[in-house]
Amino acid sequence: YVEEHTFQFDEAFPENTTNAELYNVCVRPLVSSLFARKAKCTVFAYGQTGSGKTYTMLGCQEPSKATPGLFALAGRDIFTELERYNGRHAHPTYQTSKDELAIKVSFYEIYCGKLFDLLNHRKMLAARENGRNRVVIVNLQERLVEDPDELMKVVAEGMEARTTGVTGANADSSRSHAVMQISLVHKKQMKHVHGKLSFIDL
């Protein structure tokens, strides 16, 4: 006897869907909400090893097949929105307004139940609960980035650290999960997070 289940989805995409098409439907609205609603959003790529999760997130870097992934597409639009936002909130006198935002990036890996900072020589990290009962990653390095190209350089650095840290075998790669976080922070109070977009490659 097999019990039947009904599953509901907001969207279902055919196999020939491009990264850009997927991004426009699933991720682009989240980018807008970071600025408009100070949202904290998460994008999961979930599936078995070899199903294309990393390709969706990172795209193809070969010159002849160059295809941007969700990281690059989101980065492009986030910086476009950032320029507009800061333009509206610029102070007429002071060089930096208290409302102007900047972008920080962190990138870490969960491997065999342990956390590693992909932007700090794979330094082992610890997850702790703070005074507000929220889980935080202690001493996770954050990089201030100024444009989409700099963002992708940081992503490439993190991916290289992840690749050299594990083998190419399926058994190992399936135990490795990468988390890349893009945080909107206030320029005058860098610890004050305005919004956050997390990409998780499971």
PDB file of C-alpha atoms in Angstrom, residues 67-148:
ATOM      1  CA  THR A  67      26.054  32.201 -17.896  1.00  0.00           C
ATOM      2  CA  PRO A  68      25.497  34.276 -14.741  1.00  0.00           C
ATOM      3  CA  GLY A  69      24.084  32.506 -11.703  1.00  0.00           C
ATOM      4  CA  LEU A  70      21.861  33.816  -8.944  1.00  0.00           C
ATOM      5  CA  PHE A  71      24.846  35.315  -7.072  1.00  0.00           C
ATOM      6  CA  ALA A  72      25.824  37.560  -9.991  1.00  0.00           C
ATOM      7  CA  LEU A  73      22.268  38.456 -10.974  1.00  0.00           C
ATOM      8  CA  ALA A  74      21.340  39.404  -7.415  1.00  0.00           C
ATOM      9  CA  GLY A  75      24.583  41.334  -6.958  1.00  0.00           C
ATOM     10  CA  ARG A  76      23.907  43.409 -10.055  1.00  0.00           C
ATOM     11  CA  ASP A  77      20.419  44.398  -8.920  1.00  0.00           C
ATOM     12  CA  ILE A  78      21.383  44.938  -5.280  1.00  0.00           C
ATOM     13  CA  PHE A  79      24.019  47.493  -6.234  1.00  0.00           C
ATOM     14  CA  THR A  80      21.597  49.191  -8.636  1.00  0.00           C
ATOM     15  CA  GLU A  81      19.013  49.443  -5.843  1.00  0.00           C
ATOM     16  CA  LEU A  82      21.715  50.586  -3.415  1.00  0.00           C
ATOM     17  CA  GLU A  83      22.700  53.493  -5.651  1.00  0.00           C
ATOM     18  CA  ARG A  84      19.072  54.599  -5.916  1.00  0.00           C
ATOM     19  CA  TYR A  85      18.463  54.204  -2.191  1.00  0.00           C
ATOM     20  CA  ASN A  86      21.556  56.161  -1.165  1.00  0.00           C
ATOM     21  CA  GLY A  87      20.724  58.834  -3.731  1.00  0.00           C
ATOM     22  CA  ARG A  88      17.333  59.365  -2.098  1.00  0.00           C
ATOM     23  CA  HIS A  89      18.767  59.380   1.431  1.00  0.00           C
ATOM     24  CA  ALA A  90      21.905  61.437   0.825  1.00  0.00           C
ATOM     25  CA  HIS A  91      22.392  64.355   3.214  1.00  0.00           C
ATOM     26  CA  PRO A  92      22.719  67.759   1.491  1.00  0.00           C
ATOM     27  CA  THR A  93      25.523  68.862   3.837  1.00  0.00           C
ATOM     28  CA  TYR A  94      27.262  65.868   5.386  1.00  0.00           C
ATOM     29  CA  GLN A  95      29.408  63.532   3.308  1.00  0.00           C
ATOM     30  CA  THR A  96      27.639  60.437   4.657  1.00  0.00           C
ATOM     31  CA  SER A  97      24.020  60.390   5.814  1.00  0.00           C
ATOM     32  CA  LYS A  98      22.999  58.240   8.774  1.00  0.00           C
ATOM     33  CA  ASP A  99      20.520  56.508   6.461  1.00  0.00           C
ATOM     34  CA  GLU A 100      22.973  55.586   3.697  1.00  0.00           C
ATOM     35  CA  LEU A 101      23.718  51.891   3.294  1.00  0.00           C
ATOM     36  CA  ALA A 102      26.732  49.758   2.403  1.00  0.00           C
ATOM     37  CA  ILE A 103      27.082  46.078   1.540  1.00  0.00           C
ATOM     38  CA  LYS A 104      28.949  43.407   3.481  1.00  0.00           C
ATOM     39  CA  VAL A 105      29.445  39.795   2.428  1.00  0.00           C
ATOM     40  CA  SER A 106      30.197  36.671   4.448  1.00  0.00           C
ATOM     41  CA  PHE A 107      30.721  33.147   3.145  1.00  0.00           C
ATOM     42  CA  TYR A 108      30.994  30.003   5.240  1.00  0.00           C
ATOM     43  CA  GLU A 109      30.742  26.262   4.861  1.00  0.00           C
ATOM     44  CA  ILE A 110      29.026  23.606   6.913  1.00  0.00           C
ATOM     45  CA  TYR A 111      31.069  20.430   6.469  1.00  0.00           C
ATOM     46  CA  CYS A 112      30.494  17.243   8.462  1.00  0.00           C
ATOM     47  CA  GLY A 113      28.653  19.243  11.100  1.00  0.00           C
ATOM     48  CA  LYS A 114      31.400  21.869  11.516  1.00  0.00           C
ATOM     49  CA  LEU A 115      31.538  25.502  10.375  1.00  0.00           C
ATOM     50  CA  PHE A 116      34.413  26.953   8.340  1.00  0.00           C
ATOM     51  CA  ASP A 117      34.970  30.564   7.261  1.00  0.00           C
ATOM     52  CA  LEU A 118      35.606  30.501   3.511  1.00  0.00           C
ATOM     53  CA  LEU A 119      36.920  34.081   3.547  1.00  0.00           C
ATOM     54  CA  ASN A 120      39.396  33.552   6.390  1.00  0.00           C
ATOM     55  CA  HIS A 121      41.607  30.564   5.538  1.00  0.00           C
ATOM     56  CA  ARG A 122      38.886  28.047   6.440  1.00  0.00           C
ATOM     57  CA  LYS A 123      39.069  29.063  10.076  1.00  0.00           C
ATOM     58  CA  MET A 124      36.757  26.908  12.191  1.00  0.00           C
ATOM     59  CA  LEU A 125      33.793  28.815  13.585  1.00  0.00           C
ATOM     60  CA  ALA A 126      31.279  28.282  16.351  1.00  0.00           C
ATOM     61  CA  ALA A 127      27.545  28.929  16.443  1.00  0.00           C
ATOM     62  CA  ARG A 128      26.244  30.501  19.644  1.00  0.00           C
ATOM     63  CA  GLU A 129      22.957  31.844  20.942  1.00  0.00           C
ATOM     64  CA  ASN A 130      23.079  35.529  21.862  1.00  0.00           C
ATOM     65  CA  GLY A 131      21.153  37.444  24.505  1.00  0.00           C
ATOM     66  CA  ARG A 132      18.185  37.790  22.147  1.00  0.00           C
ATOM     67  CA  ASN A 133      17.952  34.014  21.693  1.00  0.00           C
ATOM     68  CA  ARG A 134      19.240  34.290  18.136  1.00  0.00           C
ATOM     69  CA  VAL A 135      21.899  32.007  16.702  1.00  0.00           C
ATOM     70  CA  VAL A 136      25.016  33.880  15.565  1.00  0.00           C
ATOM     71  CA  ILE A 137      28.248  32.690  13.959  1.00  0.00           C
ATOM     72  CA  VAL A 138      31.048  33.940  16.217  1.00  0.00           C
ATOM     73  CA  ASN A 139      33.982  35.728  14.510  1.00  0.00           C
ATOM     74  CA  LEU A 140      32.615  35.189  11.001  1.00  0.00           C
ATOM     75  CA  GLN A 141      34.515  37.524   8.691  1.00  0.00           C
ATOM     76  CA  GLU A 142      32.514  40.062   6.688  1.00  0.00           C
ATOM     77  CA  ARG A 143      33.908  41.879   3.656  1.00  0.00           C
ATOM     78  CA  LEU A 144      32.795  45.333   2.600  1.00  0.00           C
ATOM     79  CA  VAL A 145      32.224  45.290  -1.177  1.00  0.00           C
ATOM     80  CA  GLU A 146      31.776  48.300  -3.443  1.00  0.00           C
ATOM     81  CA  ASP A 147      30.411  46.879  -6.698  1.00  0.00           C
ATOM     82  CA  PRO A 148      29.179  43.653  -8.382  1.00  0.00           C
TER      83      PRO A 148
END
